[in-house]
Coordinates of C-alpha atoms in Angstrom, one line a residue:
T1358 CA 119.2 143.3 14.9
M1359 CA 117.4 142.5 18.1
H1360 CA 116.5 139.0 16.7
S1361 CA 120.1 138.1 15.8
L1362 CA 121.3 139.2 19.3
G1363 CA 118.6 137.2 20.9
Y1364 CA 119.2 134.2 18.7
G1365 CA 122.9 134.3 19.6
A1366 CA 122.0 134.3 23.3
A1367 CA 119.5 131.5 22.9
R1368 CA 122.2 129.3 21.2
R1369 CA 124.5 129.9 24.1
G1370 CA 122.0 129.4 26.8
L1371 CA 119.7 126.6 25.7
S1372 CA 120.7 123.0 25.9
A1373 CA 119.3 121.5 22.7
S1374 CA 120.5 117.9 22.7
D1375 CA 122.3 117.8 19.4
G1376 CA 123.3 121.5 19.4
D1377 CA 121.3 122.2 16.3
F1378 CA 118.7 124.9 16.2
D1379 CA 115.8 125.2 13.7
I1380 CA 113.7 128.2 12.9
Y1381 CA 110.1 127.1 12.1
K1382 CA 107.4 129.7 11.7
F1383 CA 104.6 127.3 12.3
K1384 CA 106.0 126.0 15.6
Y1385 CA 103.3 127.3 17.8
L1386 CA 100.5 126.3 15.5
D1387 CA 101.7 122.7 15.8
I1388 CA 102.0 123.1 19.6
I1389 CA 98.5 124.6 19.8
D1390 CA 97.1 121.6 17.9
D1391 CA 98.9 119.2 20.1
W1392 CA 97.6 120.9 23.3
A1393 CA 94.1 121.1 21.9
R1394 CA 93.9 117.4 20.9
R1395 CA 94.5 116.5 24.6
N1396 CA 92.8 119.4 26.4
Y1397 CA 90.2 121.3 24.3
R1398 CA 86.8 119.9 23.5
G1399 CA 86.5 122.3 20.5
H1400 CA 89.4 120.7 18.7
G1401 CA 88.4 119.6 15.3
D1402 CA 85.1 121.6 15.2
D1403 CA 84.3 123.8 12.2
A1404 CA 85.4 126.8 14.3
W1405 CA 88.7 125.4 15.4
Y1406 CA 90.7 126.5 12.3
N1407 CA 90.1 130.1 13.2
E1408 CA 90.2 129.7 17.0
K1409 CA 93.7 128.2 16.5
W1410 CA 94.9 131.3 14.7
D1411 CA 93.3 133.6 17.4
M1412 CA 95.2 131.6 20.0
H1413 CA 98.4 131.8 18.0
S1414 CA 98.1 135.6 17.9
V1415 CA 97.6 135.8 21.7
V1416 CA 100.5 133.4 22.3
G1417 CA 102.7 135.6 20.2
I1418 CA 101.8 139.0 21.7
C1419 CA 102.1 137.6 25.3
R1420 CA 105.7 136.7 24.5
N1421 CA 106.5 140.1 23.1
L1422 CA 104.9 141.8 26.1
L1423 CA 106.5 139.4 28.6
A1424 CA 102.9 139.2 29.9
D1425 CA 101.8 136.6 32.5
P1426 CA 99.1 134.6 30.6
E1427 CA 97.8 133.3 34.0
D1428 CA 97.0 136.8 35.0
E1429 CA 93.5 137.7 33.7
D1430 CA 94.2 141.4 33.2
D1431 CA 97.6 140.7 31.5
L1432 CA 95.9 138.2 29.2
A1433 CA 93.0 140.5 28.3
D1434 CA 95.4 143.5 27.6
A1435 CA 97.5 141.2 25.3
A1436 CA 94.4 139.9 23.5
N1437 CA 93.1 143.4 23.0
L1438 CA 96.3 144.5 21.3
V1439 CA 95.8 141.9 18.6
N1440 CA 91.9 142.4 18.5
V1441 CA 91.1 138.9 19.6
P1442 CA 88.2 138.2 22.0
L1443 CA 89.3 135.5 24.4
G1444 CA 87.5 132.2 24.2
A1445 CA 87.3 128.8 26.0
W1446 CA 90.8 128.1 24.7
S1447 CA 92.4 131.0 26.6
D1448 CA 93.2 128.7 29.6
G1449 CA 95.7 127.0 27.4
V1450 CA 97.8 130.0 26.5
A1451 CA 100.2 129.5 29.4
D1452 CA 100.5 125.8 28.7
V1453 CA 101.4 126.4 25.1
I1454 CA 104.1 129.0 26.0
E1455 CA 105.6 126.5 28.4
M1456 CA 105.5 123.8 25.7
G1457 CA 107.3 126.2 23.4
K1458 CA 110.1 126.7 25.9
E1459 CA 110.5 123.0 26.3
A1460 CA 110.6 122.5 22.5
A1461 CA 113.3 125.1 22.3
D1462 CA 115.4 123.8 25.1
K1463 CA 115.2 120.1 24.2
D1464 CA 115.0 120.2 20.4
G1465 CA 116.3 123.6 19.5
L1466 CA 113.0 124.6 17.8
L1467 CA 112.3 128.3 17.7
D1468 CA 110.1 130.7 15.8
F1469 CA 110.8 134.4 15.0
T1470 CA 109.3 135.7 18.3
D1471 CA 111.2 133.1 20.3
M1472 CA 114.5 134.8 19.2
V1473 CA 113.5 137.8 21.4
Y1474 CA 111.4 136.2 24.0
L1475 CA 113.2 133.0 25.0
P1476 CA 116.6 134.5 25.8
V1477 CA 114.9 136.8 28.3
A1478 CA 112.4 134.3 29.7
M1479 CA 114.9 131.6 30.1
D1480 CA 117.7 133.9 31.3
C1481 CA 120.2 133.1 28.6
P1482 CA 123.6 134.9 28.8
F1483 CA 124.1 138.0 26.7
S1484 CA 127.4 139.6 25.8
T1485 CA 127.7 143.1 27.3
Y1486 CA 129.1 146.3 25.9
D1487 CA 130.3 149.7 27.1
W1488 CA 128.1 151.5 24.6
I1489 CA 124.7 150.5 23.1
I1490 CA 123.0 152.8 20.6
V1491 CA 119.4 152.0 19.9
D1492 CA 117.7 153.3 16.8
E1493 CA 113.9 153.5 16.2
A1494 CA 113.6 153.0 20.0
Q1495 CA 109.9 153.8 20.0
D1496 CA 109.3 150.5 18.2
L1497 CA 110.8 148.2 20.9
N1498 CA 108.4 146.0 22.8
P1499 CA 109.1 145.0 26.4
A1500 CA 111.0 141.8 25.5
Q1501 CA 113.3 143.9 23.2
Q1502 CA 113.8 146.6 25.9
E1503 CA 114.8 143.9 28.3
I1504 CA 117.4 142.7 25.8
V1505 CA 118.9 146.2 25.7
D1506 CA 119.1 146.3 29.5
R1507 CA 121.0 143.0 29.5
L1508 CA 123.5 144.2 26.8
V1509 CA 124.7 147.2 28.7
S1510 CA 127.7 146.4 31.0
P1511 CA 127.5 147.5 34.7
T1512 CA 129.6 150.6 33.9
G1513 CA 128.3 151.1 30.4
H1514 CA 126.1 153.6 28.7
S1515 CA 123.1 153.5 26.3
V1516 CA 121.8 156.0 23.7
W1517 CA 118.2 155.8 22.6
V1518 CA 117.1 157.6 19.5
G1519 CA 113.4 157.6 18.6
D1520 CA 110.1 159.5 18.4
A1521 CA 107.0 158.4 20.3
N1522 CA 104.8 160.0 17.6
Q1523 CA 106.2 157.5 15.0
S1524 CA 105.4 154.4 17.0
I1525 CA 104.1 151.9 14.4
F1526 CA 104.8 148.5 15.9
Q1527 CA 102.1 148.5 18.5
F1528 CA 100.7 145.3 17.0
Q1529 CA 104.0 143.7 18.2
G1530 CA 103.7 145.1 21.7
A1531 CA 105.6 148.3 21.3
K1532 CA 104.0 151.3 23.0
P1533 CA 104.9 155.0 23.0
S1534 CA 104.8 154.9 26.8
G1535 CA 107.6 152.4 26.8
F1536 CA 109.9 154.8 24.9
L1537 CA 108.8 157.8 27.0
S1538 CA 109.8 156.0 30.2
V1539 CA 113.4 155.6 29.1
P1540 CA 114.7 158.9 30.7
D1541 CA 113.3 157.8 34.1
R1542 CA 114.5 154.2 33.8
Y1543 CA 118.0 155.2 32.9
D1544 CA 118.3 158.6 34.6
A1545 CA 119.1 159.9 31.1
E1546 CA 119.8 163.3 29.7
V1547 CA 117.3 164.2 27.0
F1548 CA 118.2 166.0 23.7
E1549 CA 115.4 167.2 21.5
L1550 CA 115.7 166.8 17.7
P1551 CA 112.8 169.0 16.5
V1552 CA 114.0 170.0 13.0
S1553 CA 112.7 168.1 10.0
Y1554 CA 115.1 168.1 7.0
R1555 CA 112.6 166.1 4.9
C1556 CA 109.6 168.4 4.5
P1557 CA 108.9 171.8 3.0
S1558 CA 107.7 174.5 5.4
S1559 CA 104.0 174.3 4.5
H1560 CA 104.0 170.5 5.4
V1561 CA 105.7 171.2 8.7
R1562 CA 103.1 173.8 9.6
E1563 CA 100.4 171.3 8.8
A1564 CA 102.1 168.7 11.0
Q1565 CA 102.4 171.3 13.9
R1566 CA 98.6 171.0 14.3
I1567 CA 99.3 167.5 15.8
V1568 CA 102.9 167.7 16.9
P1569 CA 103.6 171.3 17.9
D1570 CA 107.3 170.8 18.6
I1571 CA 108.3 170.0 15.0
E1572 CA 110.2 172.7 13.1
S1573 CA 111.2 173.1 9.4
A1574 CA 114.8 173.5 8.4
E1575 CA 116.0 177.0 7.5
S1576 CA 116.9 175.8 4.0
A1577 CA 113.4 174.2 3.4
G1578 CA 111.3 175.5 0.5
E1579 CA 107.7 176.6 1.0
G1580 CA 106.1 173.6 -0.8
T1581 CA 102.5 173.2 -1.7
I1582 CA 99.4 171.8 0.0
E1583 CA 96.2 171.7 -1.9
K1584 CA 93.0 170.8 -0.2
T1585 CA 90.3 169.1 -2.2
S1586 CA 87.0 167.1 -1.8
P1587 CA 86.8 163.3 -1.8
S1588 CA 84.4 163.6 -4.7
D1589 CA 87.2 165.1 -6.8
F1590 CA 89.5 162.1 -6.1
F1591 CA 89.1 160.3 -9.4
D1592 CA 89.7 163.6 -11.4
K1593 CA 92.8 164.5 -9.4
V1594 CA 94.7 161.2 -9.0
R1595 CA 97.3 160.2 -11.6
P1596 CA 99.5 157.1 -12.2
G1597 CA 102.5 157.4 -10.0
D1598 CA 100.7 159.2 -7.2
M1599 CA 100.9 157.7 -3.6
V1600 CA 97.6 157.8 -1.8
L1601 CA 97.7 157.5 2.0
S1602 CA 94.8 156.9 4.4
R1603 CA 94.6 156.6 8.2
R1604 CA 92.3 153.5 7.7
N1605 CA 92.4 150.7 5.1
A1606 CA 88.8 150.6 4.0
P1607 CA 88.7 154.0 2.2
T1608 CA 91.9 153.1 0.4
M1609 CA 90.5 149.8 -0.7
K1610 CA 87.3 151.4 -2.0
K1611 CA 89.3 154.0 -4.0
A1612 CA 91.5 151.4 -5.5
I1613 CA 88.5 149.3 -6.6
G1614 CA 87.0 152.5 -8.1
L1615 CA 90.1 153.1 -10.1
L1616 CA 90.2 149.5 -11.4
N1617 CA 86.5 149.8 -12.4
R1618 CA 87.5 152.9 -14.4
Q1619 CA 90.2 150.8 -16.2
R1620 CA 93.0 152.8 -14.4
P1621 CA 95.9 151.1 -12.6
A1622 CA 96.0 150.8 -8.8
K1623 CA 98.0 148.8 -6.4
I1624 CA 97.6 148.4 -2.7
V1625 CA 101.0 148.1 -1.0
G1626 CA 101.5 145.6 1.9
K1627 CA 100.9 141.9 2.3
S1628 CA 99.6 141.9 5.8
L1629 CA 96.2 143.4 4.7
K1630 CA 95.6 140.5 2.4
S1631 CA 96.3 137.9 5.1
K1632 CA 94.1 139.7 7.6
L1633 CA 91.2 139.9 5.2
T1634 CA 91.6 136.3 4.1
R1635 CA 91.5 135.2 7.7
R1636 CA 88.4 137.4 8.3
I1637 CA 86.6 135.9 5.3
D1638 CA 87.5 132.4 6.6
K1639 CA 85.8 133.2 10.0
I1640 CA 82.7 134.5 8.4
T1641 CA 82.4 131.6 6.0
D1642 CA 82.8 129.3 9.1
R1643 CA 79.6 131.0 10.4
M1644 CA 77.9 130.5 7.1
A1645 CA 78.8 126.8 7.1
E1646 CA 77.3 126.4 10.6
S1647 CA 74.1 128.1 9.3
G1648 CA 73.9 125.9 6.2
I1649 CA 74.3 129.0 4.0
L1650 CA 77.6 127.7 2.5
E1651 CA 76.9 124.6 0.5
E1652 CA 78.7 121.3 0.9
D1653 CA 80.8 122.3 3.9
G1654 CA 82.1 125.1 1.7
R1655 CA 84.5 126.7 4.2
K1656 CA 86.7 123.6 4.4
R1657 CA 86.6 123.3 0.6
M1658 CA 87.5 126.9 0.2
A1659 CA 90.4 126.8 2.7
T1660 CA 91.9 123.6 1.4
E1661 CA 91.0 123.5 -2.3
L1662 CA 90.0 126.9 -3.8
K1663 CA 93.6 128.0 -4.1
H1664 CA 94.3 125.0 -6.3
K1665 CA 91.2 125.5 -8.5
D1666 CA 90.7 127.5 -11.7
R1667 CA 87.0 127.7 -11.3
P1668 CA 85.9 129.6 -8.1
Q1669 CA 82.3 129.3 -9.4
D1670 CA 82.4 125.6 -8.2
F1671 CA 82.1 126.9 -4.7
A1672 CA 78.6 128.1 -4.0
I1673 CA 78.2 131.1 -1.7
D1674 CA 75.2 133.2 -0.9
Y1675 CA 76.9 136.6 -1.2
E1676 CA 73.9 138.5 0.3
A1677 CA 74.1 136.3 3.3
F1678 CA 77.9 137.0 3.5
G1679 CA 77.2 140.6 4.2
R1680 CA 74.5 139.8 6.8
I1681 CA 76.7 137.3 8.6
S1682 CA 79.7 139.7 8.4
D1683 CA 77.7 142.4 10.2
K1684 CA 76.6 139.9 12.9
F1685 CA 80.1 138.5 13.3
H1686 CA 81.8 142.0 13.7
D1687 CA 79.0 143.4 16.0
E1688 CA 79.6 140.4 18.3
K1689 CA 83.4 140.8 18.1
T1690 CA 83.3 144.5 19.0
R1691 CA 80.9 143.8 21.9
R1692 CA 83.2 141.1 23.3
L1693 CA 86.3 143.3 22.9
S1694 CA 84.6 146.2 24.6
N1695 CA 83.6 143.9 27.5
Q1696 CA 87.2 142.8 27.6
G1697 CA 88.4 146.4 28.0
A1698 CA 89.6 147.1 24.5
S1699 CA 90.2 150.8 23.6
E1700 CA 88.2 152.8 21.0
D1701 CA 91.3 152.6 18.7
Q1702 CA 91.4 148.8 18.9
I1703 CA 87.6 148.5 18.2
E1704 CA 88.0 150.9 15.3
I1705 CA 90.4 148.4 13.7
V1706 CA 87.7 145.8 13.7
I1707 CA 85.2 148.2 12.2
D1708 CA 87.8 149.1 9.5
E1709 CA 88.2 145.3 8.7
K1710 CA 84.4 145.0 8.4
E1711 CA 84.1 147.9 5.9

């Protein structure tokens, strides 16, 4: 994997004093706290808990993109990718990344993203090969692409297999444009692989409306596509069905609707839970500031609720939650828009709100 290759290069290239290396996922949260205690007036405020996570997201995406955090445009582009409006803390992003390099070189402390970023940023030595074959190449971010460049020997060759239409790791800095630039960067010969051996013909014809080049295999059956109305959803869906949606909010509403009807439903994927939990934390921060959440409730919820059996002990004005949520997200979309975020990036914020 990219991470194991990078980790090997880091172990060879960094001069950790005792030769031991530690993988610690909260490394940069600790560094951000350390930086903020000395440099940021907002450290320790009610809003700091969430600002720290925003800063952590931006520090992570800057490393994946090999972005220059001291360049305003680079920093804004990076923050937009993770839907974070920059704040007064943004001046510290470059300092935190430098502190992260120092912690790796002196103490051997890395997190997951460091495995890809540090060997490139700190020019660690990579083994080289005559042939490199890259699978799912559309999902490589700039730091990972740079690793591939360094793996190919001066007289070597590389083969890149991927599909720009299947790029799903943009939240980690991978962009379809990066994959599409491969032929020019390597003066490569391009071979098309348009035939799908997974889908029946009717599904391929549907897909051709978006990706005209796709073709069905000669051996493919016809298959069935049935169009229906959203109002028929609860009559049509059965246990064992997989329901897909371009956005999360409609899926969530349908799942809750099934549960209300005493029918089983499970939403797959842990990242949605953590995103929504963090968003709730940010809104309850606002409620605490406005005196809507009793007894400094956000801190009590963040630190104690997960250990309690009685959520009713924590008083929340739920009508106010909706009102503050609207205000929070309207403000966030405005700030992201001013920061140059795309319509797709702003739509993600709207989806979270819904």
